[in-house]
Amino acid sequence: MSKAIVSSLYDSDVFRMACRQFDKAADAINLPEAIRDRTKYPRRCLAVSLPVRRTDGSVTVFEGYRVQHNLSTGPSKGGIRFHQSVTLGEVAALAMWMSWKTSLVGLPYGGAKGGVIVDPNQLSQAELEHLSRRYMQEMVSFLGPHTDVPAPDVGTNERIMGWMMDTYSNHVGHLSPAVVTGKPLSLGGSQGRREATGAGVAYLVKKYLEDLKIPINKATVVIQGFGNVGSETALALVGYGAKIIAISDYTGGIHNAKGIDVQKALTYISSQRVLKDFGGGEHITNEDLLELKCTVLAPAALERVITDKNAHKLKCRLLAEAANGPTTNAADKIIEARGDIELIPDVLCNSGGVIVSYFEWLQNLSSFYWGRDEVMEKLYGILDKAKASVDAQKKKFGFSRRLAALTLGIQRVADAKAARGLFP
Ligand code: GLU
C-alpha cells in the first residue's frame, strides 16, 4: 500500500486536472499502488528570482520555474513558457503532460516544463535577452544535454533558445548545442523544427479526416490562437486544401465563411504583432469562435478553454488539441457523452514539436545534420505509429481516445520505474 504525503506546492486547477487525468488512466490499467504516486508526482523543481535591468535603469525581479516531472526514461524534455499567468502548478501540469507525450510517441525522454511570469510583449529586445540569459544562468546546474533539455513554448522562440544555448555554453566552456532545442538553424537548429508542431497537428487532422471519410478540401477549420502552433497548423492545412474560416489571438478573432488568407494574416502580424484590426472578415470573440460550426476545431493557445460551459455548444466534427490541456475534465465528459465529436488528445496531437526537438538533439549530439525531407518523413512515420497505437488501444479496451493515449504514455513510464527499482 502506498500513500503520497505531499504539500500544496503545485495545487491549482490545472495541476488537479492533470492529476485527475492520471488517476483515471491509472485506474483503467490497474496500475499497482506501489508505483502510482512515484509515477504521478513531479520528481523535482527549481524556483528562481530573475533580476533584470530595465531600459530606464530600474531593476525588475521576475520569478521563474523549472519542473522536472520524470527523469527515469531519459533526460527530461519540455518547453519554457513566458506568460503573465504562469504559475508553478501550471508548469508542473505541463511537465506531467510532457512525460506522457514523450512516452507515448516513444522518445527516450522524461517530461519537464519551465516558465517565467512575464508578458514578453512588454519587454524591449534587450530586456528579453537579459531575462532569457538570467533564467538559463540560474538553471545551469539543474539542466544539461543529458539531464533536462528545454525548448520553446508559449511566448518563447528561436532567438530566446539561441541566447539560452549561448549562456549555457559560456558557462561550461565549450559549445553545447544539445542543451536546448528549437534553436535558429545557424546555431544547430533542425530543419523543420519551427513548423513541426503545426505540421504534426495538420498531418494528424488529415489522417483522422481520412478515417472519417471527409475530403479535406471540403473541411472548414477554426483555429484559436495564432502563435507558432496555430499559424503553422493553419498554413499546413491550407496546403492540404482545407479552408480556414476563423483565427484568433488574445486580442480577438476574425471569422470569414469564404476563407481567411492565412499568409496575409501572417504578414499583418509580422508588422502589427497582433491580429486586431486585420480585417479579412468580421470580428468575433474568442468565446464565440470556439462555438462556430466547422469540421475541425483546433484550440492552439492556453489550457482550459473548453469547459462545461461551452462543451455542449461545440459544433465541430473533429477537435484537434494543438494546445496542451485545452479541455477540462468536465468538458471531456460532456464530449464523450455527446459521441458526435472525434478528439485528437493533446499528447498525440501536438507531439510533432517534441519529436522534431528529439531529431534536433540527435543531430547536435552527432554533429551530423539532416535535410528537411528526411526530418518530415521521420516525423510523419512516428506520428503514424503513435496514431495507430492509440487507436488500437482505444478499440481494444473501449477507451476514449484521450484515455487510450494517456494509458499508453503512463504505462511505459511506470514500467521503467518499476524495472529500475527503488533506491534504498
Ligand atoms: N513546448 C512544446 C510542447 O509542449 C515542445 C517541447 C519540446 O520541443 O521539448 O510539446
Tab-separated table of C-alpha atoms and ligand atoms in Angstrom:
chain	number	residue	atom	x	y	z
A	1	MET	CA	0.000	0.000	0.000
A	2	SER	CA	1.452	3.392	-0.912
A	3	LYS	CA	0.246	6.801	0.109
A	4	ALA	CA	1.667	10.100	-1.041
A	5	ILE	CA	2.366	12.684	1.635
A	6	VAL	CA	2.577	15.845	-0.417
A	7	SER	CA	2.258	19.576	0.173
A	8	SER	CA	0.104	22.029	-1.726
A	9	LEU	CA	3.173	23.264	-3.638
A	10	TYR	CA	1.640	22.660	-7.076
A	11	ASP	CA	-2.006	22.947	-6.088
A	12	SER	CA	-4.038	24.699	-8.789
A	13	ASP	CA	-6.972	23.939	-11.092
A	14	VAL	CA	-4.691	22.854	-13.889
A	15	PHE	CA	-2.467	20.613	-11.746
A	16	ARG	CA	-5.538	18.986	-10.221
A	17	MET	CA	-6.859	18.445	-13.742
A	18	ALA	CA	-3.638	16.676	-14.792
A	19	CYS	CA	-3.728	14.587	-11.590
A	20	ARG	CA	-7.330	13.537	-12.181
A	21	GLN	CA	-6.471	12.514	-15.733
A	22	PHE	CA	-3.626	10.441	-14.314
A	23	ASP	CA	-5.820	8.820	-11.647
A	24	LYS	CA	-8.423	7.841	-14.220
A	25	ALA	CA	-5.783	6.333	-16.512
A	26	ALA	CA	-4.033	4.557	-13.611
A	27	ASP	CA	-7.360	3.034	-12.549
A	28	ALA	CA	-8.103	1.947	-16.112
A	29	ILE	CA	-4.844	-0.038	-16.345
A	30	ASN	CA	-4.861	-1.168	-12.704
A	31	LEU	CA	-1.528	0.483	-12.055
A	32	PRO	CA	-0.185	-1.090	-8.851
A	33	GLU	CA	-0.418	1.174	-5.810
A	34	ALA	CA	3.295	0.863	-5.139
A	35	ILE	CA	4.176	2.548	-8.428
A	36	ARG	CA	1.324	5.049	-8.748
A	37	ASP	CA	2.454	8.007	-6.713
A	38	ARG	CA	6.051	7.632	-7.896
A	39	THR	CA	4.821	7.907	-11.464
A	40	LYS	CA	2.341	10.682	-10.775
A	41	TYR	CA	4.211	13.404	-8.888
A	42	PRO	CA	6.975	15.621	-10.302
A	43	ARG	CA	10.483	14.498	-9.430
A	44	ARG	CA	11.817	17.956	-8.575
A	45	CYS	CA	11.516	21.678	-9.276
A	46	LEU	CA	13.537	24.852	-9.060
A	47	ALA	CA	12.116	28.343	-8.494
A	48	VAL	CA	14.345	31.314	-9.203
A	49	SER	CA	14.321	35.107	-8.920
A	50	LEU	CA	15.450	36.835	-12.065
A	51	PRO	CA	16.556	40.459	-11.628
A	52	VAL	CA	16.642	42.341	-14.931
A	53	ARG	CA	17.911	45.862	-15.505
A	54	ARG	CA	15.271	47.734	-17.487
A	55	THR	CA	15.926	50.157	-20.310
A	56	ASP	CA	15.039	53.070	-17.967
A	57	GLY	CA	17.739	51.996	-15.463
A	58	SER	CA	15.375	50.438	-12.914
A	59	VAL	CA	15.516	46.767	-11.897
A	60	THR	CA	12.573	44.336	-12.057
A	61	VAL	CA	12.712	40.923	-10.404
A	62	PHE	CA	10.819	38.229	-12.326
A	63	GLU	CA	10.012	34.761	-10.997
A	64	GLY	CA	10.848	31.643	-12.983
A	65	TYR	CA	10.404	27.883	-12.583
A	66	ARG	CA	11.538	24.580	-13.982
A	67	VAL	CA	9.707	21.400	-13.066
A	68	GLN	CA	11.236	18.039	-13.965
A	69	HIS	CA	8.456	15.513	-13.754
A	70	ASN	CA	10.198	12.330	-14.784
A	71	LEU	CA	13.877	11.518	-15.344
A	72	SER	CA	13.570	7.731	-15.298
A	73	THR	CA	13.286	7.240	-19.047
A	74	GLY	CA	15.960	9.702	-20.205
A	75	PRO	CA	16.736	13.393	-19.845
A	76	SER	CA	13.559	15.357	-19.197
A	77	LYS	CA	12.244	17.421	-22.099
A	78	GLY	CA	9.853	20.308	-22.455
A	79	GLY	CA	9.465	23.949	-23.330
A	80	ILE	CA	9.851	27.196	-21.404
A	81	ARG	CA	6.814	29.449	-21.280
A	82	PHE	CA	6.968	33.250	-20.907
A	83	HIS	CA	3.483	34.397	-19.933
A	84	GLN	CA	1.960	36.670	-17.305
A	85	SER	CA	-0.343	33.938	-15.979
A	86	VAL	CA	2.350	31.267	-15.421
A	87	THR	CA	2.170	29.512	-12.036
A	88	LEU	CA	4.250	26.710	-10.546
A	89	GLY	CA	1.191	24.446	-10.598
A	90	GLU	CA	0.641	25.115	-14.282
A	91	VAL	CA	4.271	24.363	-15.090
A	92	ALA	CA	4.005	21.115	-13.085
A	93	ALA	CA	0.886	20.041	-15.014
A	94	LEU	CA	2.570	20.846	-18.307
A	95	ALA	CA	5.655	18.867	-17.207
A	96	MET	CA	3.438	15.883	-16.380
A	97	TRP	CA	1.846	16.026	-19.840
A	98	MET	CA	5.325	16.134	-21.407
A	99	SER	CA	6.113	12.839	-19.642
A	100	TRP	CA	3.078	11.107	-21.158
A	101	LYS	CA	3.667	12.734	-24.547
A	102	THR	CA	7.321	11.737	-24.936
A	103	SER	CA	6.490	8.282	-23.637
A	104	LEU	CA	3.500	7.807	-25.950
A	105	VAL	CA	5.476	8.626	-29.089
A	106	GLY	CA	8.447	6.547	-27.938
A	107	LEU	CA	11.100	9.206	-27.355
A	108	PRO	CA	13.955	8.437	-24.929
A	109	TYR	CA	12.947	11.299	-22.648
A	110	GLY	CA	11.133	12.161	-19.470
A	111	GLY	CA	8.959	15.256	-19.126
A	112	ALA	CA	9.709	18.771	-17.884
A	113	LYS	CA	8.492	22.326	-18.323
A	114	GLY	CA	9.714	25.804	-17.457
A	115	GLY	CA	8.048	29.143	-17.077
A	116	VAL	CA	8.578	32.788	-16.218
A	117	ILE	CA	5.826	35.126	-15.027
A	118	VAL	CA	6.216	37.855	-17.620
A	119	ASP	CA	4.387	39.357	-20.556
A	120	PRO	CA	7.205	39.250	-23.122
A	121	ASN	CA	5.402	41.830	-25.277
A	122	GLN	CA	6.045	44.405	-22.536
A	123	LEU	CA	9.841	43.939	-22.709
A	124	SER	CA	12.337	45.517	-25.105
A	125	GLN	CA	14.589	43.127	-27.040
A	126	ALA	CA	17.466	43.908	-24.692
A	127	GLU	CA	15.324	43.227	-21.599
A	128	LEU	CA	14.064	39.986	-23.117
A	129	GLU	CA	17.646	38.906	-23.799
A	130	HIS	CA	18.728	39.714	-20.221
A	131	LEU	CA	15.764	37.799	-18.792
A	132	SER	CA	16.379	34.758	-21.006
A	133	ARG	CA	20.082	34.659	-20.209
A	134	ARG	CA	19.462	35.140	-16.498
A	135	TYR	CA	16.956	32.281	-16.488
A	136	MET	CA	19.482	29.948	-18.107
A	137	GLN	CA	22.268	31.125	-15.821
A	138	GLU	CA	20.169	30.191	-12.775
A	139	MET	CA	19.408	26.805	-14.319
A	140	VAL	CA	22.940	25.827	-15.397
A	141	SER	CA	23.424	23.205	-12.701
A	142	PHE	CA	19.830	21.956	-12.935
A	143	LEU	CA	19.733	21.049	-16.618
A	144	GLY	CA	22.006	19.913	-19.464
A	145	PRO	CA	22.038	17.806	-22.653
A	146	HIS	CA	21.786	14.575	-20.618
A	147	THR	CA	19.709	15.913	-17.717
A	148	ASP	CA	16.978	18.203	-18.970
A	149	VAL	CA	16.619	19.832	-22.383
A	150	PRO	CA	14.351	22.913	-22.747
A	151	ALA	CA	12.675	24.167	-25.924
A	152	PRO	CA	10.269	26.937	-26.950
A	153	ASP	CA	6.701	27.127	-25.678
A	154	VAL	CA	4.107	29.924	-25.458
A	155	GLY	CA	5.920	33.305	-25.507
A	156	THR	CA	9.393	31.971	-26.349
A	157	ASN	CA	11.052	31.408	-29.716
A	158	GLU	CA	14.206	30.517	-31.650
A	159	ARG	CA	16.037	33.679	-30.725
A	160	ILE	CA	15.460	33.082	-26.997
A	161	MET	CA	16.675	29.483	-27.358
A	162	GLY	CA	19.792	30.838	-29.076
A	163	TRP	CA	20.535	33.182	-26.149
A	164	MET	CA	19.980	30.376	-23.678
A	165	MET	CA	22.253	27.998	-25.574
A	166	ASP	CA	24.948	30.688	-25.720
A	167	THR	CA	24.659	31.366	-21.966
A	168	TYR	CA	24.936	27.672	-21.086
A	169	SER	CA	27.853	27.157	-23.493
A	170	ASN	CA	29.751	30.072	-21.956
A	171	HIS	CA	29.297	28.540	-18.512
A	172	VAL	CA	30.539	25.079	-19.441
A	173	GLY	CA	33.351	26.468	-21.577
A	174	HIS	CA	32.505	24.895	-24.912
A	175	LEU	CA	29.721	24.948	-27.492
A	176	SER	CA	26.868	22.802	-26.234
A	177	PRO	CA	24.072	22.968	-28.795
A	178	ALA	CA	22.212	19.913	-27.425
A	179	VAL	CA	21.280	21.764	-24.208
A	180	VAL	CA	18.182	23.327	-25.812
A	181	THR	CA	16.163	22.613	-28.939
A	182	GLY	CA	14.191	24.933	-31.169
A	183	LYS	CA	17.339	26.966	-31.894
A	184	PRO	CA	17.986	29.011	-35.047
A	185	LEU	CA	19.422	26.936	-37.917
A	186	SER	CA	22.710	28.843	-37.649
A	187	LEU	CA	23.180	27.526	-34.083
A	188	GLY	CA	22.399	23.879	-34.734
A	189	GLY	CA	18.628	24.112	-35.024
A	190	SER	CA	16.905	21.451	-37.106
A	191	GLN	CA	15.275	21.814	-40.461
A	192	GLY	CA	11.536	21.673	-39.905
A	193	ARG	CA	11.558	22.405	-36.140
A	194	ARG	CA	9.855	25.783	-36.407
A	195	GLU	CA	6.847	24.351	-38.228
A	196	ALA	CA	6.976	20.884	-36.610
A	197	THR	CA	4.157	21.218	-34.051
A	198	GLY	CA	1.701	22.738	-36.527
A	199	ALA	CA	2.776	20.382	-39.325
A	200	GLY	CA	2.164	17.446	-36.984
A	201	VAL	CA	-1.264	18.745	-35.949
A	202	ALA	CA	-2.240	19.229	-39.601
A	203	TYR	CA	-0.936	15.792	-40.592
A	204	LEU	CA	-2.980	14.079	-37.871
A	205	VAL	CA	-6.060	16.125	-38.773
A	206	LYS	CA	-5.640	14.970	-42.390
A	207	LYS	CA	-5.325	11.339	-41.255
A	208	TYR	CA	-8.371	11.475	-38.963
A	209	LEU	CA	-10.452	13.181	-41.658
A	210	GLU	CA	-9.487	10.310	-43.957
A	211	ASP	CA	-10.728	7.873	-41.293
A	212	LEU	CA	-13.984	9.844	-41.100
A	213	LYS	CA	-14.190	9.825	-44.911
A	214	ILE	CA	-14.369	13.625	-45.030
A	215	PRO	CA	-12.455	15.048	-48.027
A	216	ILE	CA	-10.019	17.630	-46.676
A	217	ASN	CA	-10.874	20.093	-49.442
A	218	LYS	CA	-14.411	20.163	-48.043
A	219	ALA	CA	-13.235	20.734	-44.478
A	220	THR	CA	-13.660	24.055	-42.684
A	221	VAL	CA	-11.241	24.843	-39.882
A	222	VAL	CA	-11.390	27.124	-36.840
A	223	ILE	CA	-8.142	27.860	-35.021
A	224	GLN	CA	-7.989	29.529	-31.612
A	225	GLY	CA	-4.532	31.035	-31.090
A	226	PHE	CA	-2.302	32.314	-33.867
A	227	GLY	CA	1.167	31.931	-32.376
A	228	ASN	CA	3.714	29.482	-33.748
A	229	VAL	CA	1.469	26.423	-33.390
A	230	GLY	CA	-1.808	27.963	-34.576
A	231	SER	CA	-0.315	29.711	-37.591
A	232	GLU	CA	1.772	26.722	-38.728
A	233	THR	CA	-1.272	24.449	-38.329
A	234	ALA	CA	-3.281	26.863	-40.488
A	235	LEU	CA	-0.589	27.057	-43.179
A	236	ALA	CA	-0.171	23.288	-43.353
A	237	LEU	CA	-3.935	22.683	-43.511
A	238	VAL	CA	-4.290	25.246	-46.300
A	239	GLY	CA	-1.515	23.323	-48.064
A	240	TYR	CA	-3.661	20.173	-47.805
A	241	GLY	CA	-6.635	22.034	-49.317
A	242	ALA	CA	-8.689	22.846	-46.186
A	243	LYS	CA	-10.431	26.198	-45.687
A	244	ILE	CA	-9.583	28.226	-42.579
A	245	ILE	CA	-12.758	30.083	-41.634
A	246	ALA	CA	-11.678	31.617	-38.312
A	247	ILE	CA	-8.477	32.503	-36.462
A	248	SER	CA	-7.802	34.450	-33.283
A	249	ASP	CA	-5.220	35.700	-30.832
A	250	TYR	CA	-5.617	37.258	-27.380
A	251	THR	CA	-6.965	40.474	-28.948
A	252	GLY	CA	-9.913	38.614	-30.521
A	253	GLY	CA	-10.760	36.730	-33.685
A	254	ILE	CA	-11.722	37.003	-37.337
A	255	HIS	CA	-14.421	34.922	-38.986
A	256	ASN	CA	-14.868	34.593	-42.727
A	257	ALA	CA	-17.010	31.775	-44.088
A	258	LYS	CA	-15.369	32.227	-47.515
A	259	GLY	CA	-11.933	31.528	-46.070
A	260	ILE	CA	-9.174	33.590	-44.478
A	261	ASP	CA	-5.971	34.437	-46.312
A	262	VAL	CA	-3.566	32.921	-43.753
A	263	GLN	CA	-0.441	34.207	-45.451
A	264	LYS	CA	-1.859	37.736	-45.414
A	265	ALA	CA	-2.700	37.397	-41.705
A	266	LEU	CA	0.888	36.330	-41.003
A	267	THR	CA	2.308	39.268	-42.957
A	268	TYR	CA	-0.009	41.573	-40.971
A	269	ILE	CA	1.150	40.056	-37.666
A	270	SER	CA	4.822	40.421	-38.565
A	271	SER	CA	4.402	44.196	-38.669
A	272	GLN	CA	1.485	44.762	-36.231
A	273	ARG	CA	2.273	41.914	-33.735
A	274	VAL	CA	-1.449	41.218	-33.111
A	275	LEU	CA	-4.466	40.308	-35.280
A	276	LYS	CA	-6.512	43.271	-34.034
A	277	ASP	CA	-7.840	45.315	-36.986
A	278	PHE	CA	-6.532	42.795	-39.525
A	279	GLY	CA	-9.827	42.841	-41.430
A	280	GLY	CA	-10.304	39.953	-43.844
A	281	GLY	CA	-13.615	39.016	-42.194
A	282	GLU	CA	-15.875	40.026	-39.362
A	283	HIS	CA	-14.695	40.369	-35.781
A	284	ILE	CA	-15.558	37.570	-33.365
A	285	THR	CA	-14.708	36.980	-29.701
A	286	ASN	CA	-12.556	34.013	-28.680
A	287	GLU	CA	-15.550	32.532	-26.843
A	288	ASP	CA	-17.872	32.718	-29.864
A	289	LEU	CA	-15.136	31.425	-32.153
A	290	LEU	CA	-14.984	28.129	-30.250
A	291	GLU	CA	-18.693	27.591	-30.904
A	292	LEU	CA	-18.584	28.153	-34.677
A	293	LYS	CA	-19.878	25.395	-36.927
A	294	CYS	CA	-16.861	23.793	-38.572
A	295	THR	CA	-15.309	20.465	-39.488
A	296	VAL	CA	-12.186	20.945	-37.371
A	297	LEU	CA	-11.733	22.999	-34.216
A	298	ALA	CA	-8.135	23.434	-33.120
A	299	PRO	CA	-7.541	25.213	-29.809
A	300	ALA	CA	-3.893	26.275	-30.142
A	301	ALA	CA	-3.354	28.628	-27.218
A	302	LEU	CA	-3.652	28.014	-23.477
A	303	GLU	CA	-5.191	25.408	-21.163
A	304	ARG	CA	-8.801	25.025	-20.082
A	305	VAL	CA	-10.665	26.930	-22.809
A	306	ILE	CA	-13.163	24.146	-23.498
A	307	THR	CA	-15.157	23.774	-20.301
A	308	ASP	CA	-18.504	22.533	-19.034
A	309	LYS	CA	-19.878	25.953	-20.096
A	310	ASN	CA	-19.208	25.548	-23.817
A	311	ALA	CA	-18.571	21.811	-24.429
A	312	HIS	CA	-22.215	21.116	-25.248
A	313	LYS	CA	-22.231	24.070	-27.691
A	314	LEU	CA	-19.294	22.941	-29.839
A	315	LYS	CA	-20.244	22.410	-33.485
A	316	CYS	CA	-17.160	20.670	-34.834
A	317	ARG	CA	-16.681	17.100	-36.047
A	318	LEU	CA	-13.026	16.857	-35.041
A	319	LEU	CA	-11.449	18.523	-32.008
A	320	ALA	CA	-7.691	18.735	-32.526
A	321	GLU	CA	-5.889	19.702	-29.316
A	322	ALA	CA	-2.984	21.697	-30.685
A	323	ALA	CA	-2.520	23.318	-27.252
A	324	ASN	CA	-1.684	21.429	-24.053
A	325	GLY	CA	-4.652	20.799	-21.770
A	326	PRO	CA	-7.264	22.879	-23.636
A	327	THR	CA	-10.190	20.679	-22.480
A	328	THR	CA	-11.193	20.435	-18.819
A	329	ASN	CA	-12.145	17.058	-17.361
A	330	ALA	CA	-15.780	18.153	-17.055
A	331	ALA	CA	-15.819	19.161	-20.727
A	332	ASP	CA	-14.202	15.865	-21.644
A	333	LYS	CA	-17.086	14.011	-20.032
A	334	ILE	CA	-19.643	16.077	-21.956
A	335	ILE	CA	-17.829	15.491	-25.258
A	336	GLU	CA	-17.609	11.767	-24.595
A	337	ALA	CA	-21.316	11.596	-23.743
A	338	ARG	CA	-22.250	13.551	-26.882
A	339	GLY	CA	-20.415	10.993	-29.004
A	340	ASP	CA	-20.514	13.142	-32.156
A	341	ILE	CA	-17.023	14.678	-31.863
A	342	GLU	CA	-13.763	12.839	-32.534
A	343	LEU	CA	-10.995	14.131	-30.298
A	344	ILE	CA	-7.265	14.072	-31.015
A	345	PRO	CA	-5.815	14.417	-27.495
A	346	ASP	CA	-3.029	16.925	-26.876
A	347	VAL	CA	-0.332	14.372	-26.028
A	348	LEU	CA	-0.738	12.916	-29.508
A	349	CYS	CA	-1.981	15.945	-31.449
A	350	ASN	CA	0.846	18.387	-30.698
A	351	SER	CA	3.665	15.855	-30.292
A	352	GLY	CA	5.264	16.882	-33.609
A	353	GLY	CA	7.147	19.660	-31.813
A	354	VAL	CA	8.942	17.487	-29.327
A	355	ILE	CA	9.520	14.780	-31.952
A	356	VAL	CA	11.492	17.188	-34.130
A	357	SER	CA	13.158	18.543	-30.971
A	358	TYR	CA	14.390	14.992	-30.469
A	359	PHE	CA	15.751	14.978	-34.029
A	360	GLU	CA	17.477	18.297	-33.337
A	361	TRP	CA	19.074	16.909	-30.157
A	362	LEU	CA	20.267	13.806	-32.033
A	363	GLN	CA	21.767	15.948	-34.787
A	364	ASN	CA	23.530	18.129	-32.192
A	365	LEU	CA	24.946	15.149	-30.310
A	366	SER	CA	26.250	13.550	-33.501
A	367	SER	CA	27.174	16.807	-35.326
A	368	PHE	CA	25.535	15.295	-38.384
A	369	TYR	CA	22.715	17.272	-39.929
A	370	TRP	CA	19.683	16.064	-41.859
A	371	GLY	CA	17.753	17.589	-44.744
A	372	ARG	CA	14.174	18.806	-44.387
A	373	ASP	CA	12.642	15.927	-46.324
A	374	GLU	CA	14.332	13.417	-44.050
A	375	VAL	CA	13.074	15.259	-40.948
A	376	MET	CA	9.479	15.449	-42.187
A	377	GLU	CA	9.423	11.845	-43.367
A	378	LYS	CA	10.667	10.605	-40.000
A	379	LEU	CA	8.198	12.888	-38.184
A	380	TYR	CA	5.216	11.530	-40.130
A	381	GLY	CA	6.448	7.967	-39.601
A	382	ILE	CA	6.469	8.423	-35.815
A	383	LEU	CA	3.048	10.114	-35.869
A	384	ASP	CA	1.572	7.270	-37.947
A	385	LYS	CA	2.871	4.735	-35.455
A	386	ALA	CA	1.612	6.687	-32.436
A	387	LYS	CA	-1.816	7.215	-34.027
A	388	ALA	CA	-2.100	3.503	-34.812
A	389	SER	CA	-1.154	2.510	-31.263
A	390	VAL	CA	-3.633	4.961	-29.714
A	391	ASP	CA	-6.459	3.810	-31.960
A	392	ALA	CA	-5.638	0.135	-31.289
A	393	GLN	CA	-5.677	0.770	-27.521
A	394	LYS	CA	-8.979	2.653	-27.860
A	395	LYS	CA	-10.540	-0.258	-29.726
A	396	LYS	CA	-9.092	-2.996	-27.546
A	397	PHE	CA	-10.332	-1.562	-24.244
A	398	GLY	CA	-13.235	0.614	-25.368
A	399	PHE	CA	-11.457	3.709	-24.005
A	400	SER	CA	-11.899	7.283	-25.176
A	401	ARG	CA	-9.015	8.375	-27.376
A	402	ARG	CA	-7.603	10.517	-24.547
A	403	LEU	CA	-7.702	7.640	-22.112
A	404	ALA	CA	-6.076	5.382	-24.724
A	405	ALA	CA	-3.229	7.869	-25.256
A	406	LEU	CA	-2.703	8.543	-21.552
A	407	THR	CA	-2.729	4.888	-20.536
A	408	LEU	CA	-0.092	4.083	-23.152
A	409	GLY	CA	2.080	7.017	-22.089
A	410	ILE	CA	1.712	6.341	-18.375
A	411	GLN	CA	2.262	2.588	-18.632
A	412	ARG	CA	5.674	2.951	-20.227
A	413	VAL	CA	6.883	5.384	-17.565
A	414	ALA	CA	5.519	3.184	-14.773
A	415	ASP	CA	7.155	0.072	-16.306
A	416	ALA	CA	10.515	1.822	-16.494
A	417	LYS	CA	10.255	2.969	-12.889
A	418	ALA	CA	9.268	-0.499	-11.708
A	419	ALA	CA	12.139	-2.088	-13.652
A	420	ARG	CA	14.684	0.383	-12.278
A	421	GLY	CA	13.547	-0.389	-8.738
A	422	LEU	CA	13.579	1.857	-5.724
A	423	PHE	CA	16.944	3.030	-4.442
A	424	PRO	CA	17.071	2.111	-0.759
B	1	GLU	N1	6.662	23.166	-25.842
B	1	GLU	C1	6.413	22.085	-26.764
B	1	GLU	C2	5.423	21.102	-26.177
B	1	GLU	O1	4.611	21.440	-25.362
B	1	GLU	C3	7.696	21.473	-27.285
B	1	GLU	C4	8.571	20.832	-26.270
B	1	GLU	C5	9.929	20.400	-26.806
B	1	GLU	O2	10.164	20.510	-28.011
B	1	GLU	O3	10.735	19.943	-25.998
B	1	GLU	O4	5.367	19.962	-26.571
